[in-house]
CSV table of C-alpha atoms in Angstrom, one decimal:
chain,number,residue,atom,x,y,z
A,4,UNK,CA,144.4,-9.0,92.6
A,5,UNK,CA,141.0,-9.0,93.8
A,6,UNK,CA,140.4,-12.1,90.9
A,7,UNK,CA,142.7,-14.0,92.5
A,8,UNK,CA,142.0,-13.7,96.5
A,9,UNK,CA,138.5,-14.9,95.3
A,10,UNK,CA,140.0,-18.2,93.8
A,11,UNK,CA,142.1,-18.4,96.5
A,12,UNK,CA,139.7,-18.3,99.0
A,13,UNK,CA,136.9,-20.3,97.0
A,14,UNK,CA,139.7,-23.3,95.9
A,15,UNK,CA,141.1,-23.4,99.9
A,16,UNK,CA,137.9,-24.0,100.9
A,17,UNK,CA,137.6,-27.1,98.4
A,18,UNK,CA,140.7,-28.5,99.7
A,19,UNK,CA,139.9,-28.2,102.9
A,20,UNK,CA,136.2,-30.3,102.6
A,21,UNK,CA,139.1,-32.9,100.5
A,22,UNK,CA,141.1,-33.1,103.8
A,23,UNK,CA,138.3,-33.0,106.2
A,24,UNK,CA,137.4,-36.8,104.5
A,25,UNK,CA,141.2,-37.4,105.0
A,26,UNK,CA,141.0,-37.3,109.2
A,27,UNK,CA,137.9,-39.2,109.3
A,28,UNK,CA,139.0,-41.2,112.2
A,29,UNK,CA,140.1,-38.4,114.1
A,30,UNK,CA,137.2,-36.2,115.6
A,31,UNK,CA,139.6,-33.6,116.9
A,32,UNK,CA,141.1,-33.3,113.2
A,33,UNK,CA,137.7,-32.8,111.9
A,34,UNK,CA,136.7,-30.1,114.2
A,35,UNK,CA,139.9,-28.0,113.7
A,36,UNK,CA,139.0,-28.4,110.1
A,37,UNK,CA,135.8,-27.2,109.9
A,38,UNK,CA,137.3,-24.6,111.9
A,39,UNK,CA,139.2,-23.6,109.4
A,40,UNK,CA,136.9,-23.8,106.8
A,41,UNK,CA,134.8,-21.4,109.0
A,42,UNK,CA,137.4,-18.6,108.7
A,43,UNK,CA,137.9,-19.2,105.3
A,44,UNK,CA,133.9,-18.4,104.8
A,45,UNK,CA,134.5,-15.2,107.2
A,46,UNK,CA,137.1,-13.9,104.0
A,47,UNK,CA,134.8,-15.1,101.6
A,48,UNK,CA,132.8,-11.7,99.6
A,49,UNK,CA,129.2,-12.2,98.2
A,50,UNK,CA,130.4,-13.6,94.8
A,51,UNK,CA,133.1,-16.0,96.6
A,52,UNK,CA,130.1,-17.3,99.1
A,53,UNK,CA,127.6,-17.4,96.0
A,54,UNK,CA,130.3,-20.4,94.1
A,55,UNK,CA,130.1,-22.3,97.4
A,56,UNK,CA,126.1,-22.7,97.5
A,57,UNK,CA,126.4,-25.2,95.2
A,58,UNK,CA,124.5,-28.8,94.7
A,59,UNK,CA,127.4,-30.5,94.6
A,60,UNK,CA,128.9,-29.2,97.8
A,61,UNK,CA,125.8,-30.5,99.7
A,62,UNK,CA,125.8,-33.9,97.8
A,63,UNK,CA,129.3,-34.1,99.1
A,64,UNK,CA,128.5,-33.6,102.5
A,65,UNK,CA,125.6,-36.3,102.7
A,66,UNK,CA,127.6,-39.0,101.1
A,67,UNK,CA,130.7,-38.1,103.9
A,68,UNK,CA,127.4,-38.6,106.3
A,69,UNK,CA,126.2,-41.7,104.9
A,70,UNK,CA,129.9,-43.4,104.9
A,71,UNK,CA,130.4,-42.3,108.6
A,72,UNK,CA,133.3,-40.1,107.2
A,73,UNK,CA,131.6,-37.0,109.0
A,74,UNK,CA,129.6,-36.3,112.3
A,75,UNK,CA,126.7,-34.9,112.0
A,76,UNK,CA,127.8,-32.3,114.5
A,77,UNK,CA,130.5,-31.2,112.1
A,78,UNK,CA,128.1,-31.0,109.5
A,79,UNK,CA,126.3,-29.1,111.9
A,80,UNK,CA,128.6,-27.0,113.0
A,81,UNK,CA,130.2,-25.9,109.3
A,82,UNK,CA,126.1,-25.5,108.0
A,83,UNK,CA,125.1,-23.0,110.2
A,84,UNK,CA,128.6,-20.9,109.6
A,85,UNK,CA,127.3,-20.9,106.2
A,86,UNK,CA,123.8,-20.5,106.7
A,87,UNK,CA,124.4,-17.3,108.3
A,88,UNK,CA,126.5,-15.7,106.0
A,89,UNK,CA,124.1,-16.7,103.3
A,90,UNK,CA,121.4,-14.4,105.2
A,91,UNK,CA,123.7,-11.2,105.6
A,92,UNK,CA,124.9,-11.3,102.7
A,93,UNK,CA,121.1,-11.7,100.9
A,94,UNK,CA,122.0,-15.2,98.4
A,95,UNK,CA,119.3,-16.2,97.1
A,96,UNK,CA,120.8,-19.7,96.2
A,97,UNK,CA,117.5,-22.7,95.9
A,98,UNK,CA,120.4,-25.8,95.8
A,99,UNK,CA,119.9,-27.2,98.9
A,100,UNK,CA,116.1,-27.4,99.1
A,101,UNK,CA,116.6,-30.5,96.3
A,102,UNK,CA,119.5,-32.5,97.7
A,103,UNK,CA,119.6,-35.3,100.2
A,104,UNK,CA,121.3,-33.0,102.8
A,105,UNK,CA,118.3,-31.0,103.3
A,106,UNK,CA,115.3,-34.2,103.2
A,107,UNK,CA,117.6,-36.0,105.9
A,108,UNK,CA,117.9,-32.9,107.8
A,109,UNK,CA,114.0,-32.5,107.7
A,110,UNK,CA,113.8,-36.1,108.6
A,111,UNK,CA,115.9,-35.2,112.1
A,112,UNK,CA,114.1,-32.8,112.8
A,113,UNK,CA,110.9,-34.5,112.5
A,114,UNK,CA,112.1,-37.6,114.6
A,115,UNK,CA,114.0,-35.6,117.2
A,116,UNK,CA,110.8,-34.0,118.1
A,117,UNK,CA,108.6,-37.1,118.1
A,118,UNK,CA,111.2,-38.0,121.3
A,119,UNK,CA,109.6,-37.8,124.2
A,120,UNK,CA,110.3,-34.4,126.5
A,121,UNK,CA,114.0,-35.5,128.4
A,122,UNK,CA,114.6,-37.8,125.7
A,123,UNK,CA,114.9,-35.6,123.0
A,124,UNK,CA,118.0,-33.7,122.2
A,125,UNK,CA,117.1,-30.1,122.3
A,126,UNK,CA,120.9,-28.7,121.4
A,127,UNK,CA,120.8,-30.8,118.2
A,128,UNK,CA,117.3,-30.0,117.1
A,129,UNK,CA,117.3,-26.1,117.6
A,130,UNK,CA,120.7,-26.1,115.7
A,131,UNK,CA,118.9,-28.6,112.9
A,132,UNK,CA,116.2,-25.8,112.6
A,133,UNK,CA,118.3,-23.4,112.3
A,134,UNK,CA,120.6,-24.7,109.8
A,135,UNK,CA,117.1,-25.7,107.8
A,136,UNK,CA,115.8,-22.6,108.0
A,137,UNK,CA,119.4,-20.4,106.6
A,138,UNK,CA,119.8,-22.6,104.1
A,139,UNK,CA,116.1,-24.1,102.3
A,140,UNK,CA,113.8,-20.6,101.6
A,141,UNK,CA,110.4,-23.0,101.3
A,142,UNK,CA,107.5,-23.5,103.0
A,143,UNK,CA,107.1,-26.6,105.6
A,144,UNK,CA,103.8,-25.9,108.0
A,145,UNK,CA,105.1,-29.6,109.9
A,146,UNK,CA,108.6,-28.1,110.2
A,147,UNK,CA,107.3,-24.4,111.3
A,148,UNK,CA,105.1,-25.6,114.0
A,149,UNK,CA,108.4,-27.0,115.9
A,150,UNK,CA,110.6,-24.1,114.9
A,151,UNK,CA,108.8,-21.3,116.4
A,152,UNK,CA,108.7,-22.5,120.3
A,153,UNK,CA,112.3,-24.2,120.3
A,154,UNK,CA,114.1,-21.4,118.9
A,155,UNK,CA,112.1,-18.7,121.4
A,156,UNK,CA,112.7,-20.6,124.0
A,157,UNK,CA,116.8,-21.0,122.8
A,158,UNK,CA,116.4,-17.2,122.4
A,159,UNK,CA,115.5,-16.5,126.2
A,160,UNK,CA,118.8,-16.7,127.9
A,161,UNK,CA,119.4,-14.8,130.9
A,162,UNK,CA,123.2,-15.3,130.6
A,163,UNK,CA,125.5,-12.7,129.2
A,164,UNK,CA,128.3,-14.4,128.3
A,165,UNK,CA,129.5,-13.9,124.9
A,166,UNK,CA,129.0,-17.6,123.5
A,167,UNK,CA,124.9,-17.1,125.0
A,168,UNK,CA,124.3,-13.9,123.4
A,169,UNK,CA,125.9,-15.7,119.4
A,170,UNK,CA,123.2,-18.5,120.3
A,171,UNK,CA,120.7,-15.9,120.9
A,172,UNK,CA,121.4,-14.0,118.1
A,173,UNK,CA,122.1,-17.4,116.1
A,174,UNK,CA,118.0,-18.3,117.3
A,175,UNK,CA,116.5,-15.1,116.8
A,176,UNK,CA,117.9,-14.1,113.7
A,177,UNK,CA,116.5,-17.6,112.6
A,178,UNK,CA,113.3,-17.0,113.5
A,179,UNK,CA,113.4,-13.6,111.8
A,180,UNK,CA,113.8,-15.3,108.7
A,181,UNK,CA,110.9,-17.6,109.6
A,182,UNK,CA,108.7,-17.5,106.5
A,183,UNK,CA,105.5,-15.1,107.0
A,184,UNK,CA,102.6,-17.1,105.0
A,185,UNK,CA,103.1,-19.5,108.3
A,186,UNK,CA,100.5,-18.3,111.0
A,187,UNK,CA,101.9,-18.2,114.2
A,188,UNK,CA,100.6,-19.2,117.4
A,189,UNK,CA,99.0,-15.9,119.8
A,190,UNK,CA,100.2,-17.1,122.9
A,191,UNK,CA,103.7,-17.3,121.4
A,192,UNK,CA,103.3,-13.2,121.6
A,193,UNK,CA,104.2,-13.4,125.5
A,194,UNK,CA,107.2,-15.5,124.5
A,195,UNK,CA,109.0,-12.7,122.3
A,196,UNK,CA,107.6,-9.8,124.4
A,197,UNK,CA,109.7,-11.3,127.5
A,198,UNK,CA,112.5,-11.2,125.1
A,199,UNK,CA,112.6,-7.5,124.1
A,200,UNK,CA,111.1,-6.3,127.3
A,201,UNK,CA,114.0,-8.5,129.2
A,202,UNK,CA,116.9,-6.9,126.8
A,203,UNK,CA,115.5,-3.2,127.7
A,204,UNK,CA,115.8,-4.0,131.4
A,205,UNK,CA,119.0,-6.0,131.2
A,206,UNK,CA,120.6,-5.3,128.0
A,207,UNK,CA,121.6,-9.0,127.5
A,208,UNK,CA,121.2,-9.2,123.3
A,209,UNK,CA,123.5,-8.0,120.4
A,210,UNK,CA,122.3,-5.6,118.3
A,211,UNK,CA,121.4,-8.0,115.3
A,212,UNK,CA,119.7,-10.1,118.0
A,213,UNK,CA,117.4,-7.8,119.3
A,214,UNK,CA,116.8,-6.7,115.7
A,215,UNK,CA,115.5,-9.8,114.8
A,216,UNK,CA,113.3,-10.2,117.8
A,217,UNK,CA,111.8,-6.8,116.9
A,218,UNK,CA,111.5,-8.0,113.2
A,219,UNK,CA,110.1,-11.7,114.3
A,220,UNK,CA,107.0,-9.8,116.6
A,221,UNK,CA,106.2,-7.0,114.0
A,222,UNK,CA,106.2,-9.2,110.9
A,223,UNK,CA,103.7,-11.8,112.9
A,224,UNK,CA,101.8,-9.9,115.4
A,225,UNK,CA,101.2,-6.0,114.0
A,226,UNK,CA,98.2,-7.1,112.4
A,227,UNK,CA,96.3,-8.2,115.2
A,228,UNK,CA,94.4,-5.2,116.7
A,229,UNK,CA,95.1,-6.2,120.4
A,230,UNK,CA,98.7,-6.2,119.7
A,231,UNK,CA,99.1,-2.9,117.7
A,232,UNK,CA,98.8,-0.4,121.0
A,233,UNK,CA,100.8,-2.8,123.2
A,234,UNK,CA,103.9,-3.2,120.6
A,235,UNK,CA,103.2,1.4,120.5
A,236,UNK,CA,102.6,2.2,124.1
A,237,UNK,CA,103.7,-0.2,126.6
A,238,UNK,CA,106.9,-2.1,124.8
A,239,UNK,CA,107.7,1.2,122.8
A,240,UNK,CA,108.9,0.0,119.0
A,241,UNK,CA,109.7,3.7,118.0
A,242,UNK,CA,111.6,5.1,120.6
A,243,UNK,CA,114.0,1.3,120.7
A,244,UNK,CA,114.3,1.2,117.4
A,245,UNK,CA,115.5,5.2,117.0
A,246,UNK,CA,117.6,4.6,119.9
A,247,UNK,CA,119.0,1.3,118.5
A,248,UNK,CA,119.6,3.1,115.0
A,249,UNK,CA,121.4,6.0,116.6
A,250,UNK,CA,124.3,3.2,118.1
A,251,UNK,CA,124.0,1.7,114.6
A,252,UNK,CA,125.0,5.1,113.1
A,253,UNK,CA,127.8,5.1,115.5
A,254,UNK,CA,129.4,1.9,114.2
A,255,UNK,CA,129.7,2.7,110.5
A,256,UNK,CA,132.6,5.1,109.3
A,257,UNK,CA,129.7,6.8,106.8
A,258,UNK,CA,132.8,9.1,105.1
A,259,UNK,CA,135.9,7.2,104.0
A,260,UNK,CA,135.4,5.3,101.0
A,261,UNK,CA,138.6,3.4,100.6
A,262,UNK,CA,138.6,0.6,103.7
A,263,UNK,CA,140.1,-2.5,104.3
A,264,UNK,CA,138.3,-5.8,103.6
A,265,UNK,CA,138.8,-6.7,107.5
A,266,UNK,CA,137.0,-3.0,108.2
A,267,UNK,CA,134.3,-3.9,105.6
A,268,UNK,CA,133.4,-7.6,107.0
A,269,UNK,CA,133.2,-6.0,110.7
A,270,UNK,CA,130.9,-3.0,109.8
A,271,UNK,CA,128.5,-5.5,107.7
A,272,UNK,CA,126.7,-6.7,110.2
A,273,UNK,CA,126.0,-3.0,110.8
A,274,UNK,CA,124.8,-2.1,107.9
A,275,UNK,CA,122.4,-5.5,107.7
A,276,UNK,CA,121.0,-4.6,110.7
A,277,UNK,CA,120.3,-1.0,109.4
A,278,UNK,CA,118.5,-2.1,106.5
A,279,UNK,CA,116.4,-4.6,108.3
A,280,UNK,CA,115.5,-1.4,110.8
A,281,UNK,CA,114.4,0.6,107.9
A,282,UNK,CA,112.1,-2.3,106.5
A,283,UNK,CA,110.3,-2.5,110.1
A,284,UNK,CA,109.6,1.0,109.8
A,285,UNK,CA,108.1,0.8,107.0
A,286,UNK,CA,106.5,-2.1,108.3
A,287,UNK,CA,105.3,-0.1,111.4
A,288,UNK,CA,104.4,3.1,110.0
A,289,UNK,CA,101.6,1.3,108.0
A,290,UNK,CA,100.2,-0.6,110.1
A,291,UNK,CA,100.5,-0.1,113.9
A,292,UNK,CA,99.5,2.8,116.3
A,293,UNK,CA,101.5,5.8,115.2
A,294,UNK,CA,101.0,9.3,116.8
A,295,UNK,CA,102.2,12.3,115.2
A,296,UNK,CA,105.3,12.8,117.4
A,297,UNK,CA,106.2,8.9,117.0
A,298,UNK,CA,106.0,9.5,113.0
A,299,UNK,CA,107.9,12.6,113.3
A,300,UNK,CA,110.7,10.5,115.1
A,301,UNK,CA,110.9,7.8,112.7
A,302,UNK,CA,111.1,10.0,109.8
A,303,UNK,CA,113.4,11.9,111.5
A,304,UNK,CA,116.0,8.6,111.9
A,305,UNK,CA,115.4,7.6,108.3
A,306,UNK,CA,116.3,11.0,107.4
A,307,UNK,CA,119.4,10.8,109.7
A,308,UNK,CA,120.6,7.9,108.3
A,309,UNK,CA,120.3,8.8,104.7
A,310,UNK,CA,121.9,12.1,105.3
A,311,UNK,CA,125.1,9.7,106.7
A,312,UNK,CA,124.8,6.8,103.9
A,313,UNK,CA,124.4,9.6,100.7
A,314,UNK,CA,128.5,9.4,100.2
A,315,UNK,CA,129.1,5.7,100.0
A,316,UNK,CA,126.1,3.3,100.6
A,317,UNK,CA,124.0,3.7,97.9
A,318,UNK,CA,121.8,0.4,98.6
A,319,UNK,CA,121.0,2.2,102.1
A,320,UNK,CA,120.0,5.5,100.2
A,321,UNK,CA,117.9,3.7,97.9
A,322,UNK,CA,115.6,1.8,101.0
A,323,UNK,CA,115.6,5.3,103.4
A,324,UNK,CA,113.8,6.9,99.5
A,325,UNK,CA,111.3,4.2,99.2
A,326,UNK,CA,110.7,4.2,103.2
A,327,UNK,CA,109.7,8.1,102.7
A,328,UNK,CA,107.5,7.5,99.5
A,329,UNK,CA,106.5,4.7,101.8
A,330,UNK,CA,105.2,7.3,104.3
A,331,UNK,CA,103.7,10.1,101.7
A,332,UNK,CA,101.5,7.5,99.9
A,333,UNK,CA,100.0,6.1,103.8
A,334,UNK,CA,96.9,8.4,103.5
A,335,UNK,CA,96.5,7.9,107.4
A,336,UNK,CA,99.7,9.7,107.8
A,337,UNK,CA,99.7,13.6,107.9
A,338,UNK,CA,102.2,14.7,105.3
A,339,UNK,CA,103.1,17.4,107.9
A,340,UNK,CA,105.0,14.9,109.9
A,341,UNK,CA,107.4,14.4,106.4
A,342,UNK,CA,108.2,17.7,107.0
A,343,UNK,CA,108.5,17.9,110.4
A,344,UNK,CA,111.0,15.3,110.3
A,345,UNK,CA,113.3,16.6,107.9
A,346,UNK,CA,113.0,14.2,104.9
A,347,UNK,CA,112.2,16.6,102.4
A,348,UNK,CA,115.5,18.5,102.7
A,349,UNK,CA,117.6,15.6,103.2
A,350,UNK,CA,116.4,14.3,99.6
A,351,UNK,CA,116.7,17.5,98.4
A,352,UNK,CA,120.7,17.5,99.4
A,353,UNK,CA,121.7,14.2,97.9
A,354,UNK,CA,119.5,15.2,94.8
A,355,UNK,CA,121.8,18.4,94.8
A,356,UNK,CA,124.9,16.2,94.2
A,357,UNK,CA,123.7,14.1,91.2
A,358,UNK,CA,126.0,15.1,88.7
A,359,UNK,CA,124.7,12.7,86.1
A,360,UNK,CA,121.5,11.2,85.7
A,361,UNK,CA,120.9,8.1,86.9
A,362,UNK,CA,117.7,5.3,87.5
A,363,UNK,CA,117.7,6.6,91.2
A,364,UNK,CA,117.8,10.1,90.0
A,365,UNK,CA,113.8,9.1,89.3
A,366,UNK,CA,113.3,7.6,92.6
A,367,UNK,CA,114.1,11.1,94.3
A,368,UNK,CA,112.2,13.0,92.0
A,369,UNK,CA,108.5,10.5,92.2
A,370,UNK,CA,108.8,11.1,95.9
A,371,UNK,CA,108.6,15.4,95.2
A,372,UNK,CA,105.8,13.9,93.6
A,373,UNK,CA,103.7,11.9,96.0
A,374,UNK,CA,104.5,14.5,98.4
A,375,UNK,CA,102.8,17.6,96.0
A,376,UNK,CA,100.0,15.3,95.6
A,377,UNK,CA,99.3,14.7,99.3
A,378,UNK,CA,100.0,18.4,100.4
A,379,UNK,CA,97.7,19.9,97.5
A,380,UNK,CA,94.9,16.9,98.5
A,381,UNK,CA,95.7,19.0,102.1
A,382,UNK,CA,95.5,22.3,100.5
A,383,UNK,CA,92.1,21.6,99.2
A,384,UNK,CA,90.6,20.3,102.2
A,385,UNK,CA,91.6,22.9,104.4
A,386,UNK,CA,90.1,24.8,101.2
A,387,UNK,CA,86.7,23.5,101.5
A,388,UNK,CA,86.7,23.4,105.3
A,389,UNK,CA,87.7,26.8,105.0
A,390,UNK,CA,84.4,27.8,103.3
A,391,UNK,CA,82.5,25.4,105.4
A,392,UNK,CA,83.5,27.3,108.3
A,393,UNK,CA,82.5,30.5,106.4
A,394,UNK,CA,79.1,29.6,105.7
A,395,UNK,CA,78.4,28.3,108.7
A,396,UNK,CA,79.1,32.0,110.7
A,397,UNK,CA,77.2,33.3,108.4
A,398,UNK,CA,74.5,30.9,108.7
A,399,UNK,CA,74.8,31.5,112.4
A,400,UNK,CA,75.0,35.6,112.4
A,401,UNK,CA,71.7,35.2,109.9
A,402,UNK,CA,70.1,33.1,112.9
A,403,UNK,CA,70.9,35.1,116.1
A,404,UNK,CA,69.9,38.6,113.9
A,405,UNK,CA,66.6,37.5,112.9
A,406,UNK,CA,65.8,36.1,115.9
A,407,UNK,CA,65.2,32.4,114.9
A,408,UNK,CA,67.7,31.2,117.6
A,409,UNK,CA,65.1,31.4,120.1
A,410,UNK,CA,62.3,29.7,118.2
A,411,UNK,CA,64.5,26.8,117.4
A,412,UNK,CA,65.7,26.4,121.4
A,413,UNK,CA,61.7,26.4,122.1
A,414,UNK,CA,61.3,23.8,119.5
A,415,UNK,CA,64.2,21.7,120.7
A,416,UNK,CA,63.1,21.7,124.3
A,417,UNK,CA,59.8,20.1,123.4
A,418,UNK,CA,61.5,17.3,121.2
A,419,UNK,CA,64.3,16.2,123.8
A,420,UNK,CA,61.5,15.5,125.6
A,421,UNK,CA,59.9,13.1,123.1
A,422,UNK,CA,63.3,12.0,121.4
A,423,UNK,CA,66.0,11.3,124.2
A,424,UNK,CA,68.8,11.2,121.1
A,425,UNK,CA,69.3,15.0,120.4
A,426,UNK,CA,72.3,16.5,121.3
A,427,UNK,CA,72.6,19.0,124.3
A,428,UNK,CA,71.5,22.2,124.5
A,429,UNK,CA,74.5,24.1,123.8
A,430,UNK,CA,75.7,22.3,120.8
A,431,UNK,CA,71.9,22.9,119.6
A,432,UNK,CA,72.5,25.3,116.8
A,433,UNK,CA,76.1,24.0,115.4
A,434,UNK,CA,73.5,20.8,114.9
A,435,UNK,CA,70.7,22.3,113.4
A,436,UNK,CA,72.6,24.1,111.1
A,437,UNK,CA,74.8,20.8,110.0
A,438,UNK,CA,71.6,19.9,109.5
């Protein structure tokens, strides 16, 4: 049955591109078309959408273009539909970077921003870049240096209308995808900050969209050292994102396996966005400011999460284990926090319910072992500052018994006087004895 929706859907969509050459002359018959051919992507599954990215679709496309059979707004407008669903849904398909479609789409881009300011289009280009940026996965340093500040500045919308917040979400989540061996601008920081810090006052994004800013500033800015304590302290990543996770939670129905397709397409976006959560904490956790209470927190939503996905969503359950190994094998990260925030027994539970073994039967068990290692490198530590401690009472009982404290404070009083470095007086014999 399944077999034969997917042919369904897959050879309707062909006929439709067929009869959207048929109304050429009719731009109303054209739009109603591609219309059409939109919902039939929205039925489309991953397999269904992975036949459509295809070299000759795209070739099909440019020569409608070149023979005026098509708009370019159409194109447009059917490219981005696509482009997006190609991004939830992960393809990896490399046919459009090498067809005609994409170098004349480059080209627009190119001239459209050459136009000077008032001239130029900016409707057309940002929905170019987008579309360019869905669809090719390769690197253009020209084309990146116009993506970045058209689609922030498409992204800052302070209308709530329902059509504002799908072009938001339709320019952030394209400059979330923005490849990271590009270098970005500094002073574009500002631009995404007054994004997020606008959505926490107003609450004016989607879910995905506000996502994607968070995933855009993390991936480009957590590195710089003047950003790390800002993204931490003042815009506060961990307690948005844990609160944007909980709603996440919220959306999914975690416990019934059997669901309709229309169920399944709804929740997707969901589950995308959870994924892409768990990746910036990952993301986060290694590189930015964490505190111990912070660490505790995000731990303690990964460990949430799994706990919900260990029935059904096995993909999910795979990312939360690696973002906990993630976390154990951080050596600035106490291994006390893993505890504290319950991952350890929410492994333990799913690893309960294996009934055979499988490969991520092996993932479970490497993270018991990262986490022995760091808590008996802890153990030994604490051993040897344990001793430490030991000899240095003893070292300190010896001196105040025999009477040497007294010579030593004579002794320091005449070199503080001829070496303004040593310590004060009352740390005087913890820092001859370190010593």
């Amino acid at each position: 049955m399944q077999k034969t929706m997917e042919t369904n859907n897959t050879k309707k969509f062909t006929e439709l591109l067929s009869e959207l050459e048929r109304c050429a002359n009719n731009e109303q018959k054209q739009e109603q078309k591609i219309k059409e051919m939109n919902t039939v992507l929205d039925e489309m599954d991953r397999k269904e959408l992975k036949s459509v990215f295809a070299i000759e679709l795209f070739s099909e496309i440019h020569r409608m273009i070149e023979e005026k059979k098509l708009s370019m707004e159409n194109v447009l407008l059917l490219l981005k539909h696509m482009g997006y669903y190609k991004i939830m849904n992960k393809l990896q398909s490399n046919d459009f970077y090498c067809t005609l479609l994409s170098k004349r789409i480059q080209e627009m881009i190119v001239e459209e921003k050459k136009k000077k300011k008032g001239k130029n289009n900016e409707k057309l280009l940002i929905d170019l870049c987008e579309c360019h940026i869905f669809l090719d996965n390769h690197f253009y340093p020209k084309l990146f240096s116009i993506y970045v500040p058209f689609l922030l500045k498409a992204s800052f919308n302070r209308d709530e209308s329902k059509e504002t917040q799908k072009e938001a979400e339709m320019a952030l989540l394209a400059l979330s995808e923005t490849n990271l061996i590009m270098k970005v601008k500094k002073g574009l920081f500002s631009g995404i900050r007054k994004i997020i810090e606008f959505h926490q006052e107003k609450r004016n994004l989607t879910q995905l969209a506000y996502q994607s800013a968070w995933q855009f500033l993390i991936f480009r800015f957590i590195t710089e050292e003047a950003v790390k304590e800002v993204i931490g302290n003042e815009m506060h990543f961990a307690r948005e994102a844990i609160g944007e996770m909980e709603e996440l939670i919220k959306c999914v129905e975690w416990k019934r396996k059997e669901k309709e397709e229309e169920e399944r397409r709804i929740e997707a976006k969901e589950v995308f966005a959870i994924m892409r959560w768990l990746q910036l904490y990952d993301s986060y956790i290694y590189v930015g400011e964490t505190g111990d209470e912070e660490l505790a927190g995000l731990v303690g939503s990964i460990a949430r999460v799994f706990r919900e996905a260990m029935c059904n969503y096995t993909k999910i359950c795979d990312r939360c284990i690696n973002s906990f190994r993630n976390v154990v094998m951080n050596k600035a990260v106490n291994a006390e926090a893993l505890l504290n925030g319950r991952s350890v027994g929410a492994v333990l539970e799913e690893v309960k319910q294996f009934i055979v073994i499988r490969p991520q039967f092996i993932d479970r068990i490497n993270f018991f072992k990262e986490l022995w290692a760091r808590l008996w490198e802890g153990a030994e530590k604490e051993k040897v500052e344990r001793k430490r401690k030991e000899l240095k009472r003893k070292v300190f009982d010896m001196l105040e018994e025999e009477g040497y404290e007294e010579i030593i404070t004579t002794y320091f009083v005449m070199y503080k006087i001829q070496f303004k470095f040593l310590p004060d007086s009352d740390r005087l014999v913890d820092y001859y004895v370190y010593l």
